[in-house]
Short mmCIF file of C-alpha atoms in Angstrom, two decimals:
data_model
loop_
_atom_site.label_atom_id
_atom_site.label_comp_id
_atom_site.label_asym_id
_atom_site.label_seq_id
_atom_site.Cartn_x
_atom_site.Cartn_y
_atom_site.Cartn_z
CA UNK A 1 8.31 -286.47 -264.85
CA UNK A 2 8.50 -290.01 -262.17
CA UNK A 3 5.72 -290.46 -259.53
CA UNK A 4 7.85 -289.39 -257.05
CA UNK A 5 8.30 -285.72 -257.78
CA UNK A 6 4.39 -285.20 -259.23
CA UNK A 7 3.14 -282.76 -257.21
CA UNK A 8 0.42 -284.44 -254.66
CA UNK A 9 -1.97 -283.08 -252.11
CA UNK A 10 -1.88 -285.41 -249.40
CA UNK A 11 0.37 -288.21 -248.78
CA UNK A 12 -1.17 -291.45 -247.06
CA UNK A 13 0.67 -294.44 -245.77
CA UNK A 14 -0.86 -297.69 -245.84
CA UNK A 15 -0.02 -301.14 -244.15
CA UNK A 16 -1.08 -304.23 -245.87
CA UNK A 17 -1.46 -307.30 -243.13
CA UNK A 18 -3.02 -310.92 -242.63
CA UNK A 19 -1.76 -314.24 -242.48
CA UNK A 20 0.88 -315.63 -245.04
CA UNK A 21 -0.54 -316.37 -248.92
CA UNK A 22 -3.38 -314.98 -248.33
CA UNK A 23 -2.73 -312.56 -251.60
CA UNK A 24 -1.49 -309.30 -249.82
CA UNK A 25 0.99 -308.99 -252.79
CA UNK A 26 -0.99 -310.47 -255.18
CA UNK A 27 -3.96 -307.48 -254.62
CA UNK A 28 -0.97 -305.00 -254.31
CA UNK A 29 0.67 -305.73 -257.82
CA UNK A 30 -3.20 -305.80 -259.13
CA UNK A 31 -3.82 -302.26 -258.08
CA UNK A 32 -0.75 -300.57 -258.30
CA UNK A 33 0.74 -302.22 -261.84
CA UNK A 34 -2.51 -303.82 -263.11
CA UNK A 35 -0.80 -307.36 -262.94
CA UNK A 36 -1.33 -310.74 -261.99
CA UNK A 37 0.73 -313.84 -261.73
CA UNK A 38 -0.02 -317.05 -259.92
CA UNK A 39 3.88 -317.76 -259.17
CA UNK A 40 4.35 -314.44 -257.25
CA UNK A 41 7.65 -315.08 -254.27
CA UNK A 42 6.72 -315.23 -251.08
CA UNK A 43 7.10 -311.94 -249.24
CA UNK A 44 10.03 -311.84 -246.64
CA UNK A 45 10.29 -308.64 -244.47
CA UNK A 46 8.68 -306.07 -246.66
CA UNK A 47 7.77 -304.48 -249.97
CA UNK A 48 6.74 -300.77 -251.02
CA UNK A 49 4.49 -299.91 -253.85
CA UNK A 50 3.75 -296.27 -254.61
CA UNK A 51 0.71 -294.90 -256.30
CA UNK A 52 -0.85 -291.45 -256.84
CA UNK A 53 -4.19 -291.35 -257.35
CA UNK A 54 -7.20 -288.29 -257.58
CA UNK A 55 -9.46 -288.46 -255.24
CA UNK A 56 -12.25 -286.06 -254.79
CA UNK A 57 -10.38 -283.31 -256.24
CA UNK A 58 -7.36 -284.03 -254.54
CA UNK A 59 -3.88 -285.45 -255.80
CA UNK A 60 -3.02 -288.39 -253.09
CA UNK A 61 -0.30 -290.14 -253.52
CA UNK A 62 -0.47 -293.91 -251.60
CA UNK A 63 2.46 -295.00 -249.98
CA UNK A 64 1.66 -298.75 -249.78
CA UNK A 65 3.80 -301.27 -247.46
CA UNK A 66 3.32 -305.01 -248.25
CA UNK A 67 4.30 -307.10 -245.09
CA UNK A 68 5.23 -310.80 -244.72
CA UNK A 69 2.19 -312.60 -243.11
CA UNK A 70 3.91 -315.27 -240.90
CA UNK A 71 4.29 -315.56 -237.30
CA UNK A 72 7.88 -315.53 -237.21
CA UNK A 73 8.36 -311.84 -238.39
CA UNK A 74 5.37 -310.25 -236.11
CA UNK A 75 7.62 -308.79 -233.85
CA UNK A 76 9.69 -306.60 -236.88
CA UNK A 77 6.45 -306.43 -238.69
CA UNK A 78 4.83 -304.66 -235.33
CA UNK A 79 7.60 -301.48 -235.80
CA UNK A 80 5.90 -301.15 -239.49
CA UNK A 81 2.69 -300.02 -238.00
CA UNK A 82 3.99 -296.71 -236.78
CA UNK A 83 2.92 -293.92 -238.55
CA UNK A 84 0.33 -295.98 -240.98
CA UNK A 85 -2.71 -293.71 -241.33
CA UNK A 86 -4.86 -296.91 -243.01
CA UNK A 87 -4.49 -300.54 -242.78
CA UNK A 88 -5.57 -302.91 -245.19
CA UNK A 89 -6.43 -306.48 -243.21
CA UNK A 90 -6.38 -309.54 -245.72
CA UNK A 91 -7.44 -313.18 -245.10
CA UNK A 92 -8.31 -315.87 -247.70
CA UNK A 93 -11.59 -317.05 -248.27
CA UNK A 94 -10.65 -320.40 -248.99
CA UNK A 95 -8.83 -320.97 -245.94
CA UNK A 96 -10.34 -320.71 -242.44
CA UNK A 97 -7.58 -320.24 -240.50
CA UNK A 98 -6.64 -317.06 -242.11
CA UNK A 99 -10.20 -315.64 -241.02
CA UNK A 100 -9.87 -316.97 -237.35
CA UNK A 101 -6.79 -314.87 -237.44
CA UNK A 102 -8.23 -311.54 -238.13
CA UNK A 103 -9.11 -311.42 -234.45
CA UNK A 104 -5.16 -311.67 -233.48
CA UNK A 105 -4.67 -309.01 -236.35
CA UNK A 106 -7.42 -306.48 -234.99
CA UNK A 107 -5.56 -307.19 -231.74
CA UNK A 108 -2.10 -305.88 -232.94
CA UNK A 109 -3.46 -302.94 -234.80
CA UNK A 110 -5.02 -301.52 -231.29
CA UNK A 111 -1.42 -302.60 -229.66
CA UNK A 112 0.58 -301.28 -232.43
CA UNK A 113 -0.90 -298.53 -234.58
CA UNK A 114 -2.24 -295.53 -234.20
CA UNK A 115 -5.72 -295.09 -232.19
CA UNK A 116 -6.96 -293.31 -234.95
CA UNK A 117 -5.53 -295.40 -238.17
CA UNK A 118 -8.18 -296.42 -240.54
CA UNK A 119 -8.88 -299.75 -241.25
CA UNK A 120 -10.49 -302.11 -243.92
CA UNK A 121 -11.31 -306.01 -243.72
CA UNK A 122 -10.53 -307.79 -247.38
CA UNK A 123 -11.78 -311.91 -247.76
CA UNK A 124 -9.48 -312.62 -250.97
CA UNK A 125 -9.74 -315.17 -253.83
CA UNK A 126 -13.43 -314.69 -254.30
CA UNK A 127 -12.79 -316.27 -257.66
CA UNK A 128 -12.21 -319.48 -256.13
CA UNK A 129 -16.17 -320.15 -255.43
CA UNK A 130 -15.70 -323.89 -255.13
CA UNK A 131 -12.92 -323.73 -252.15
CA UNK A 132 -14.57 -321.30 -250.31
CA UNK A 133 -14.85 -321.99 -246.67
CA UNK A 134 -15.88 -318.48 -245.22
CA UNK A 135 -19.18 -317.17 -246.25
CA UNK A 136 -19.45 -313.41 -247.28
CA UNK A 137 -21.91 -312.97 -244.45
CA UNK A 138 -19.27 -314.13 -241.90
CA UNK A 139 -16.92 -311.56 -243.19
CA UNK A 140 -19.48 -308.95 -243.11
CA UNK A 141 -20.33 -309.96 -239.70
CA UNK A 142 -16.83 -309.49 -238.49
CA UNK A 143 -16.20 -306.34 -240.23
CA UNK A 144 -19.55 -304.97 -238.62
CA UNK A 145 -18.54 -305.97 -234.93
CA UNK A 146 -15.08 -304.06 -235.87
CA UNK A 147 -16.91 -300.99 -237.18
CA UNK A 148 -14.85 -301.47 -240.50
CA UNK A 149 -16.14 -302.17 -244.44
CA UNK A 150 -15.35 -305.25 -245.93
CA UNK A 151 -15.10 -306.36 -249.38
CA UNK A 152 -14.54 -309.53 -250.82
CA UNK A 153 -11.71 -309.23 -253.70
CA UNK A 154 -10.18 -311.31 -256.27
CA UNK A 155 -6.79 -309.88 -257.68
CA UNK A 156 -6.95 -312.72 -259.88
CA UNK A 157 -10.30 -311.44 -261.87
CA UNK A 158 -9.74 -307.63 -260.82
CA UNK A 159 -12.63 -307.88 -258.35
CA UNK A 160 -13.09 -304.75 -255.88
CA UNK A 161 -9.36 -304.22 -255.83
CA UNK A 162 -9.60 -300.30 -256.49
CA UNK A 163 -12.22 -299.96 -254.86
CA UNK A 164 -11.04 -301.14 -251.67
CA UNK A 165 -7.79 -299.10 -251.75
CA UNK A 166 -9.84 -296.17 -252.92
CA UNK A 167 -12.32 -296.53 -249.58
CA UNK A 168 -9.67 -296.86 -247.02
CA UNK A 169 -7.43 -293.92 -248.94
CA UNK A 170 -10.59 -291.94 -248.61
CA UNK A 171 -11.35 -292.92 -245.24
CA UNK A 172 -7.88 -291.42 -244.01
CA UNK A 173 -7.73 -288.52 -246.08
CA UNK A 174 -11.29 -287.21 -244.45
CA UNK A 175 -9.44 -288.04 -241.18
CA UNK A 176 -6.18 -286.20 -242.25
CA UNK A 177 -5.64 -282.51 -242.84
CA UNK A 178 -4.58 -281.61 -246.30
CA UNK A 179 -2.23 -278.94 -245.53
CA UNK A 180 0.88 -280.29 -247.56
CA UNK A 181 3.09 -278.82 -244.91
CA UNK A 182 2.03 -281.12 -242.54
CA UNK A 183 1.57 -283.85 -244.75
CA UNK A 184 4.84 -284.17 -246.36
CA UNK A 185 6.74 -284.42 -243.30
CA UNK A 186 8.83 -287.38 -242.64
CA UNK A 187 8.00 -289.76 -239.79
CA UNK A 188 9.75 -292.62 -238.00
CA UNK A 189 9.44 -295.55 -240.08
CA UNK A 190 8.36 -293.45 -242.29
CA UNK A 191 4.93 -292.27 -243.13
CA UNK A 192 6.14 -290.39 -246.01
CA UNK A 193 9.14 -287.92 -246.54
CA UNK A 194 8.25 -285.53 -249.07
CA UNK A 195 9.80 -286.23 -252.58
CA UNK A 196 12.98 -284.29 -253.08
CA UNK A 197 15.00 -283.39 -255.91
CA UNK A 198 16.61 -286.65 -257.09
CA UNK A 199 14.23 -288.77 -259.58
CA UNK A 200 13.49 -291.82 -258.17
CA UNK A 201 14.95 -294.81 -260.22
CA UNK A 202 12.28 -297.54 -260.73
CA UNK A 203 9.04 -296.36 -260.30
CA UNK B 1 37.89 -315.31 -256.61
CA UNK B 2 38.32 -316.89 -253.34
CA UNK B 3 42.48 -316.66 -253.95
CA UNK B 4 42.16 -312.89 -254.31
CA UNK B 5 40.03 -312.72 -251.11
CA UNK B 6 42.63 -314.85 -249.49
CA UNK B 7 45.46 -312.98 -250.46
CA UNK B 8 43.48 -309.69 -249.28
CA UNK B 9 43.05 -311.23 -245.99
CA UNK B 10 46.77 -312.31 -245.49
CA UNK B 11 48.39 -308.68 -246.39
CA UNK B 12 46.07 -307.37 -243.69
CA UNK B 13 47.28 -310.09 -241.36
CA UNK B 14 43.61 -311.46 -240.90
CA UNK B 15 44.65 -314.88 -239.24
CA UNK B 16 41.45 -315.99 -238.45
CA UNK B 17 40.10 -315.56 -241.81
CA UNK B 18 43.05 -316.56 -243.50
CA UNK B 19 42.68 -320.28 -242.47
CA UNK B 20 38.87 -320.68 -243.61
CA UNK B 21 39.80 -318.68 -246.22
CA UNK B 22 42.31 -320.73 -247.71
CA UNK B 23 39.88 -323.87 -248.18
CA UNK B 24 37.96 -322.03 -250.53
CA UNK B 25 40.72 -320.94 -252.56
CA UNK B 26 41.79 -324.32 -252.66
CA UNK B 27 38.47 -325.36 -254.49
CA UNK B 28 37.02 -327.33 -251.61
CA UNK B 29 33.40 -327.74 -252.21
CA UNK B 30 30.57 -327.51 -249.20
CA UNK B 31 30.59 -330.68 -248.43
CA UNK B 32 34.27 -330.47 -248.34
CA UNK B 33 33.72 -328.16 -245.40
CA UNK B 34 31.57 -330.57 -243.41
CA UNK B 35 32.82 -333.29 -241.01
CA UNK B 36 32.02 -336.37 -242.59
CA UNK B 37 30.48 -338.10 -239.66
CA UNK B 38 28.20 -334.67 -239.70
CA UNK B 39 27.30 -335.39 -243.26
CA UNK B 40 26.65 -339.07 -242.86
CA UNK B 41 24.65 -338.89 -239.61
CA UNK B 42 22.15 -336.39 -241.53
CA UNK B 43 21.94 -338.35 -244.63
CA UNK B 44 21.15 -341.23 -242.54
CA UNK B 45 18.22 -339.74 -240.91
CA UNK B 46 17.23 -337.98 -244.10
CA UNK B 47 13.62 -339.75 -244.42
CA UNK B 48 12.31 -338.51 -240.86
CA UNK B 49 9.53 -336.20 -242.46
CA UNK B 50 7.57 -335.97 -239.49
CA UNK B 51 6.31 -332.27 -238.46
CA UNK B 52 3.28 -330.99 -236.79
CA UNK B 53 0.32 -330.33 -239.21
CA UNK B 54 1.00 -326.43 -239.14
CA UNK B 55 4.15 -326.21 -240.38
CA UNK B 56 3.06 -328.71 -243.16
CA UNK B 57 0.71 -326.46 -244.14
CA UNK B 58 3.08 -323.54 -244.40
CA UNK B 59 5.84 -325.60 -246.39
CA UNK B 60 2.87 -326.49 -248.93
CA UNK B 61 2.06 -322.82 -249.42
CA UNK B 62 5.58 -321.50 -249.55
CA UNK B 63 6.94 -324.40 -251.90
CA UNK B 64 5.46 -322.98 -254.94
CA UNK B 65 6.26 -319.27 -254.44
CA UNK B 66 9.90 -320.45 -254.14
CA UNK B 67 11.49 -318.88 -256.92
CA UNK B 68 13.21 -315.89 -258.14
CA UNK B 69 11.50 -314.62 -261.26
CA UNK B 70 13.86 -311.90 -262.47
CA UNK B 71 16.66 -314.28 -262.18
CA UNK B 72 17.71 -317.18 -264.30
CA UNK B 73 18.42 -320.37 -261.95
CA UNK B 74 15.35 -321.09 -260.24
CA UNK B 75 12.95 -320.89 -263.24
CA UNK B 76 15.36 -322.92 -264.96
CA UNK B 77 15.42 -325.46 -262.12
CA UNK B 78 11.71 -326.08 -262.06
CA UNK B 79 10.73 -325.83 -265.17
CA UNK B 80 13.33 -328.38 -266.45
CA UNK B 81 12.85 -330.85 -263.48
CA UNK B 82 9.57 -331.21 -262.18
CA UNK B 83 10.91 -333.25 -259.10
CA UNK B 84 12.28 -330.13 -257.68
CA UNK B 85 9.31 -329.07 -255.92
CA UNK B 86 8.76 -332.49 -254.07
CA UNK B 87 12.44 -332.44 -253.46
CA UNK B 88 12.23 -328.93 -252.11
CA UNK B 89 9.23 -329.98 -250.15
CA UNK B 90 10.49 -333.20 -248.43
CA UNK B 91 13.90 -331.32 -247.68
CA UNK B 92 12.09 -328.72 -245.84
CA UNK B 93 9.86 -331.13 -243.87
CA UNK B 94 12.99 -333.20 -242.49
CA UNK B 95 14.76 -329.89 -241.60
CA UNK B 96 11.13 -328.63 -239.66
CA UNK B 97 11.48 -332.31 -237.61
CA UNK B 98 14.90 -330.79 -236.17
CA UNK B 99 14.64 -327.16 -236.29
CA UNK B 100 11.49 -326.24 -237.02
CA UNK B 101 10.38 -323.88 -240.13
CA UNK B 102 10.24 -320.46 -241.22
CA UNK B 103 10.21 -318.47 -244.16
CA UNK B 104 13.15 -317.79 -246.11
CA UNK B 105 14.90 -321.38 -245.12
CA UNK B 106 12.75 -322.43 -248.75
CA UNK B 107 15.10 -320.11 -250.58
CA UNK B 108 18.33 -321.58 -248.71
CA UNK B 109 17.47 -324.96 -249.13
CA UNK B 110 16.51 -324.21 -252.84
CA UNK B 111 19.40 -322.70 -253.36
CA UNK B 112 21.57 -325.81 -252.30
CA UNK B 113 19.63 -328.15 -254.30
CA UNK B 114 20.01 -325.91 -257.43
CA UNK B 115 23.48 -327.01 -257.07
CA UNK B 116 22.60 -330.57 -258.11
CA UNK B 117 23.21 -332.40 -255.41
CA UNK B 118 21.56 -336.13 -254.34
CA UNK B 119 18.72 -335.27 -252.02
CA UNK B 120 20.02 -336.47 -249.10
CA UNK B 121 23.72 -334.81 -249.60
CA UNK B 122 21.33 -331.94 -250.26
CA UNK B 123 19.48 -332.49 -247.07
CA UNK B 124 22.60 -333.05 -245.05
CA UNK B 125 24.13 -329.70 -245.69
CA UNK B 126 21.15 -327.95 -245.44
CA UNK B 127 20.72 -329.58 -241.97
CA UNK B 128 24.34 -328.72 -241.15
CA UNK B 129 24.00 -325.19 -242.11
CA UNK B 130 21.04 -324.23 -239.88
CA UNK B 131 21.63 -326.71 -236.84
CA UNK B 132 25.55 -327.28 -236.26
CA UNK B 133 26.63 -323.76 -237.97
CA UNK B 134 23.44 -322.20 -235.82
CA UNK B 135 22.28 -320.29 -238.91
CA UNK B 136 18.73 -321.25 -237.66
CA UNK B 137 19.60 -318.24 -235.29
CA UNK B 138 18.84 -316.11 -238.15
CA UNK B 139 14.75 -317.12 -237.93
CA UNK B 140 12.18 -316.42 -235.36
CA UNK B 141 12.65 -314.00 -232.64
CA UNK B 142 16.51 -314.23 -232.71
CA UNK B 143 16.21 -312.48 -235.80
CA UNK B 144 15.40 -309.44 -234.21
CA UNK B 145 18.62 -309.78 -232.27
CA UNK B 146 20.64 -309.98 -235.24
CA UNK B 147 19.36 -307.18 -237.06
CA UNK B 148 20.07 -305.32 -233.74
CA UNK B 149 24.08 -306.66 -234.05
CA UNK B 150 23.73 -305.78 -237.88
CA UNK B 151 22.61 -302.29 -236.66
CA UNK B 152 25.52 -301.87 -234.42
CA UNK B 153 28.35 -303.24 -236.62
CA UNK B 154 27.11 -301.18 -239.59
CA UNK B 155 27.05 -297.72 -237.03
CA UNK B 156 30.83 -298.97 -235.74
CA UNK B 157 32.43 -300.11 -239.41
CA UNK B 158 30.56 -297.68 -241.64
CA UNK B 159 28.97 -294.60 -239.92
CA UNK B 160 28.56 -292.55 -242.49
CA UNK B 161 26.14 -295.28 -244.29
CA UNK B 162 24.71 -295.95 -241.08
CA UNK B 163 24.08 -292.27 -240.64
CA UNK B 164 22.78 -291.51 -244.08
CA UNK B 165 20.36 -294.45 -243.75
CA UNK B 166 19.28 -293.57 -240.17
CA UNK B 167 18.42 -290.19 -241.93
CA UNK B 168 16.57 -291.40 -244.88
CA UNK B 169 14.33 -293.54 -241.79
CA UNK B 170 15.50 -296.65 -244.12
CA UNK B 171 16.18 -298.92 -241.11
CA UNK B 172 17.48 -302.40 -241.15
CA UNK B 173 14.00 -304.39 -240.75
CA UNK B 174 13.27 -302.87 -244.08
CA UNK B 175 15.77 -304.59 -246.16
CA UNK B 176 17.85 -306.79 -244.08
CA UNK B 177 15.49 -309.23 -242.85
CA UNK B 178 15.70 -310.69 -246.52
CA UNK B 179 19.33 -310.63 -246.41
CA UNK B 180 19.57 -312.56 -243.50
CA UNK B 181 16.11 -314.84 -243.76
CA UNK B 182 17.12 -316.02 -247.08
CA UNK B 183 21.00 -316.06 -246.42
CA UNK B 184 20.99 -313.53 -249.32
CA UNK B 185 19.91 -315.99 -252.31
CA UNK B 186 16.90 -313.53 -253.00
CA UNK B 187 18.78 -310.17 -252.86
CA UNK B 188 22.06 -311.13 -254.65
CA UNK B 189 23.05 -312.27 -258.04
CA UNK B 190 23.77 -315.96 -258.02
CA UNK B 191 27.51 -316.13 -258.05
CA UNK B 192 27.06 -313.49 -254.80
CA UNK B 193 24.13 -316.09 -252.93
CA UNK B 194 26.63 -318.83 -253.52
CA UNK B 195 29.65 -316.94 -252.05
CA UNK B 196 27.44 -316.11 -249.02
CA UNK B 197 26.91 -319.44 -248.50
CA UNK B 198 30.62 -320.52 -249.07
CA UNK B 199 31.53 -318.46 -245.79
CA UNK B 200 29.26 -319.76 -243.78
CA UNK B 201 30.49 -323.50 -244.63
CA UNK B 202 33.90 -322.27 -244.44
CA UNK B 203 32.89 -321.22 -240.33
CA UNK B 204 33.99 -317.63 -241.44
CA UNK B 205 33.03 -315.84 -238.14
CA UNK B 206 29.90 -313.80 -238.62
CA UNK B 207 29.67 -314.65 -242.11
CA UNK B 208 26.02 -313.12 -242.92
CA UNK B 209 26.39 -310.14 -240.36
CA UNK B 210 30.11 -309.43 -242.04
CA UNK B 211 28.76 -309.69 -245.53
CA UNK B 212 25.93 -307.47 -245.15
CA UNK B 213 28.16 -304.69 -243.91
CA UNK B 214 30.65 -305.40 -247.02
CA UNK B 215 27.35 -304.95 -249.35
CA UNK B 216 26.57 -301.74 -248.10
CA UNK B 217 30.17 -300.45 -248.09
CA UNK B 218 30.61 -301.47 -251.73
CA UNK B 219 27.54 -300.24 -253.06
CA UNK B 220 26.95 -296.55 -253.67
CA UNK B 221 24.08 -295.32 -251.21
CA UNK B 222 23.04 -291.82 -253.17
CA UNK B 223 19.18 -291.32 -252.62
CA UNK B 224 17.91 -288.67 -251.25
CA UNK B 225 14.43 -289.20 -250.24
CA UNK B 226 12.96 -292.52 -248.00
CA UNK B 227 10.44 -293.06 -251.22
CA UNK B 228 13.03 -293.31 -253.67
CA UNK B 229 15.64 -295.64 -251.54
CA UNK B 230 12.37 -297.60 -250.53
CA UNK B 231 11.38 -298.13 -253.87
CA UNK B 232 14.39 -298.55 -255.73
CA UNK B 233 16.95 -300.48 -252.99
CA UNK B 234 16.20 -303.76 -253.72
CA UNK B 235 16.79 -303.77 -257.53
CA UNK B 236 19.85 -300.91 -256.88
CA UNK B 237 21.89 -303.61 -254.78
CA UNK B 238 21.22 -306.49 -256.81
CA UNK B 239 22.19 -304.48 -259.78
CA UNK B 240 25.62 -302.93 -258.25
CA UNK B 241 26.45 -305.73 -255.48
CA UNK B 242 29.69 -307.69 -256.47
CA UNK B 243 32.67 -309.44 -255.53
CA UNK B 244 34.00 -306.36 -254.27
CA UNK B 245 31.95 -307.34 -250.88
CA UNK B 246 33.99 -310.01 -250.05
CA UNK B 247 36.98 -307.52 -249.89
CA UNK B 248 34.97 -304.81 -247.71
CA UNK B 249 33.62 -307.69 -245.52
CA UNK B 250 37.09 -308.03 -244.05
CA UNK B 251 37.16 -304.72 -242.81
CA UNK B 252 34.34 -305.75 -240.60
CA UNK B 253 35.20 -306.62 -236.86
CA UNK B 254 32.97 -308.42 -234.69
CA UNK B 255 34.47 -308.54 -231.24
CA UNK B 256 32.76 -304.96 -231.15
CA UNK B 257 29.36 -306.40 -230.67
CA UNK B 258 30.08 -309.94 -229.18
CA UNK B 259 27.70 -309.19 -226.49
CA UNK B 260 24.68 -308.69 -229.09
CA UNK B 261 22.26 -311.78 -229.37
CA UNK B 262 22.90 -312.77 -225.86
CA UNK B 263 19.83 -314.34 -224.11
CA UNK B 264 19.15 -311.58 -220.77
CA UNK B 265 17.21 -311.96 -217.74
CA UNK B 266 15.71 -308.51 -217.20
CA UNK B 267 12.87 -308.07 -214.27
CA UNK B 268 10.41 -308.52 -217.05
CA UNK B 269 11.32 -311.84 -218.77
CA UNK B 270 13.92 -313.38 -220.59
CA UNK B 271 14.92 -311.58 -223.65
CA UNK B 272 17.63 -311.00 -226.32
CA UNK B 273 19.69 -308.28 -226.76
CA UNK B 274 19.37 -306.01 -229.61
CA UNK B 275 21.30 -303.17 -229.59
CA UNK B 276 23.85 -301.31 -227.57
CA UNK B 277 23.41 -297.77 -226.65
CA UNK B 278 26.17 -295.20 -226.61
CA UNK B 279 24.72 -294.23 -223.08
CA UNK B 280 25.37 -297.14 -221.37
CA UNK B 281 21.85 -299.23 -222.26
CA UNK B 282 21.62 -302.26 -223.43
CA UNK B 283 18.24 -302.82 -225.15
CA UNK B 284 16.57 -306.12 -224.67
CA UNK B 285 13.66 -307.44 -226.92
CA UNK B 286 11.50 -309.33 -224.65
CA UNK B 287 9.15 -310.65 -227.44
CA UNK B 288 6.08 -308.18 -226.81
CA UNK B 289 8.12 -304.77 -225.76
CA UNK B 290 11.53 -304.06 -224.93
CA UNK B 291 13.87 -303.36 -221.91
CA UNK B 292 16.31 -301.12 -221.46
CA UNK B 293 18.93 -302.43 -219.09
CA UNK B 294 22.19 -300.88 -217.81
CA UNK B 295 25.10 -302.85 -219.25
CA UNK B 296 28.07 -304.11 -217.25
CA UNK B 297 31.29 -304.39 -219.32
CA UNK B 298 32.16 -308.02 -220.19
CA UNK B 299 34.94 -309.09 -217.50
CA UNK B 300 37.77 -310.53 -219.15
CA UNK B 301 38.89 -313.83 -217.88
CA UNK B 302 41.18 -312.93 -215.34
CA UNK B 303 39.00 -314.50 -212.56
CA UNK B 304 35.53 -316.58 -213.60
CA UNK B 305 33.90 -315.39 -216.18
CA UNK B 306 30.52 -313.78 -215.63
CA UNK B 307 27.96 -315.76 -217.27
CA UNK B 308 25.83 -312.72 -217.74
CA UNK B 309 27.47 -309.60 -218.44
CA UNK B 310 24.23 -307.99 -218.78
CA UNK B 311 23.08 -308.80 -215.55
CA UNK B 312 21.41 -305.30 -213.87
CA UNK B 313 23.48 -303.44 -211.52
CA UNK B 314 22.04 -302.51 -207.92
CA UNK B 315 19.67 -299.62 -208.71
CA UNK B 316 21.32 -296.29 -207.63
CA UNK B 317 19.22 -294.70 -205.29
CA UNK B 318 16.49 -292.22 -207.03
CA UNK B 319 17.92 -293.60 -210.59
CA UNK B 320 15.37 -294.62 -212.88
CA UNK B 321 17.33 -297.49 -214.27
CA UNK B 322 14.95 -299.58 -216.22
CA UNK B 323 12.04 -298.82 -218.46
CA UNK B 324 10.12 -300.58 -221.01
CA UNK B 325 8.28 -299.57 -224.12
CA UNK B 326 7.01 -301.18 -227.03
#
């Protein structure tokens, strides 16, 4: 039985955003496949991953959308916000510019995502302490300002990766009704159609 | 391969294509398809790599991430020839001084470099492709317009596939961004990626758009759910796409969507037309939102051509002609 046909109680669409090269794909591949490579390819457009987890006694399927971070794709990226129930906003602790962009990303979330969407702020590449440009306190302060949870992560060393995804999934789950009939409905640019009878080919 | 495609174009009486495919069928290389004066001009200008700090930084970040893990060609180039990364970096910086830099261009430049050209010639080809052949329109704000044109082309020429993808909520921005931004170099096997560049250098009209429709019409699309297609589409296309896409693209006429990609003035500012709706409205992407403008049919050249065929007509009394949405 593939992951797409395995039964689940709830499906949640998560969106990963943040500037280019902050490690969004690395975080996702660490979480979904438990792999890491320093030679990941640039994400152009969007990639998808599915991970089904047990969360507080419920089977929760996470449909995770990994977006391209570069400015040129912003017009297109906006359409991905539709239907997202949780947003993972990532910056790179070794690149202050990516931290400075967090406010702009938050504004995009306000403008284009559902009003109730859950958010989490991630400072990635925490393993690269010698190159740090953004302190943990600064990250925490900014997260507090927006009222969101904050993690410093390392996709390379697998630090806090599972925790951040579990946290955002738990917050979204608490908000979303668990009636499967409500949560398996497809939405435009899709928050998750129910899996049909055809098994997935490459999970 | 090109000889067979040429024969097919001749059989179908596609005069415009026959002339252009003829050169490819005779074995012309990319540099043979570029006017010598342009080639020399760009070669001479190579070396001017000044670009702003932000662009420099983006190129610095992207060059090490320019490779195709599941393919054999780029890792080979990288591992066997350690000077490839600096070459690619210099080439992109020189290009940025002419037409900016956007993600995706790094793969196009890498594909050209992988054909063993000397650095200046590779740059001349890259610059000619982006600047003179206007492939720079596949980047930035105009990409949205190109996706709109692609969507209309698909709806026109492959309505069943368009309907299937629509039913799955799998819209072009979920897959075709990568196709166009990298000129297919990431999503297709190397021979087909090179064929896409052949078509562009041969000046086949609307080559990327027609090729994209050709791919979809030559590959079975039998997914049943959004999740299945989202998870498998990239691998499916890489595994299934073949030279049949080159024959399939011959069916695609581009006249039906010539209004698309135009710059259009609206009461809300200037934008680009990204879709033509059956109800007579053009959808204009403004960058910060979309405007819906009633279309005026394109005037045939009996008298002076209308410079802006999408100009809104006078508003009929009580008729809500334009509206905005995000």
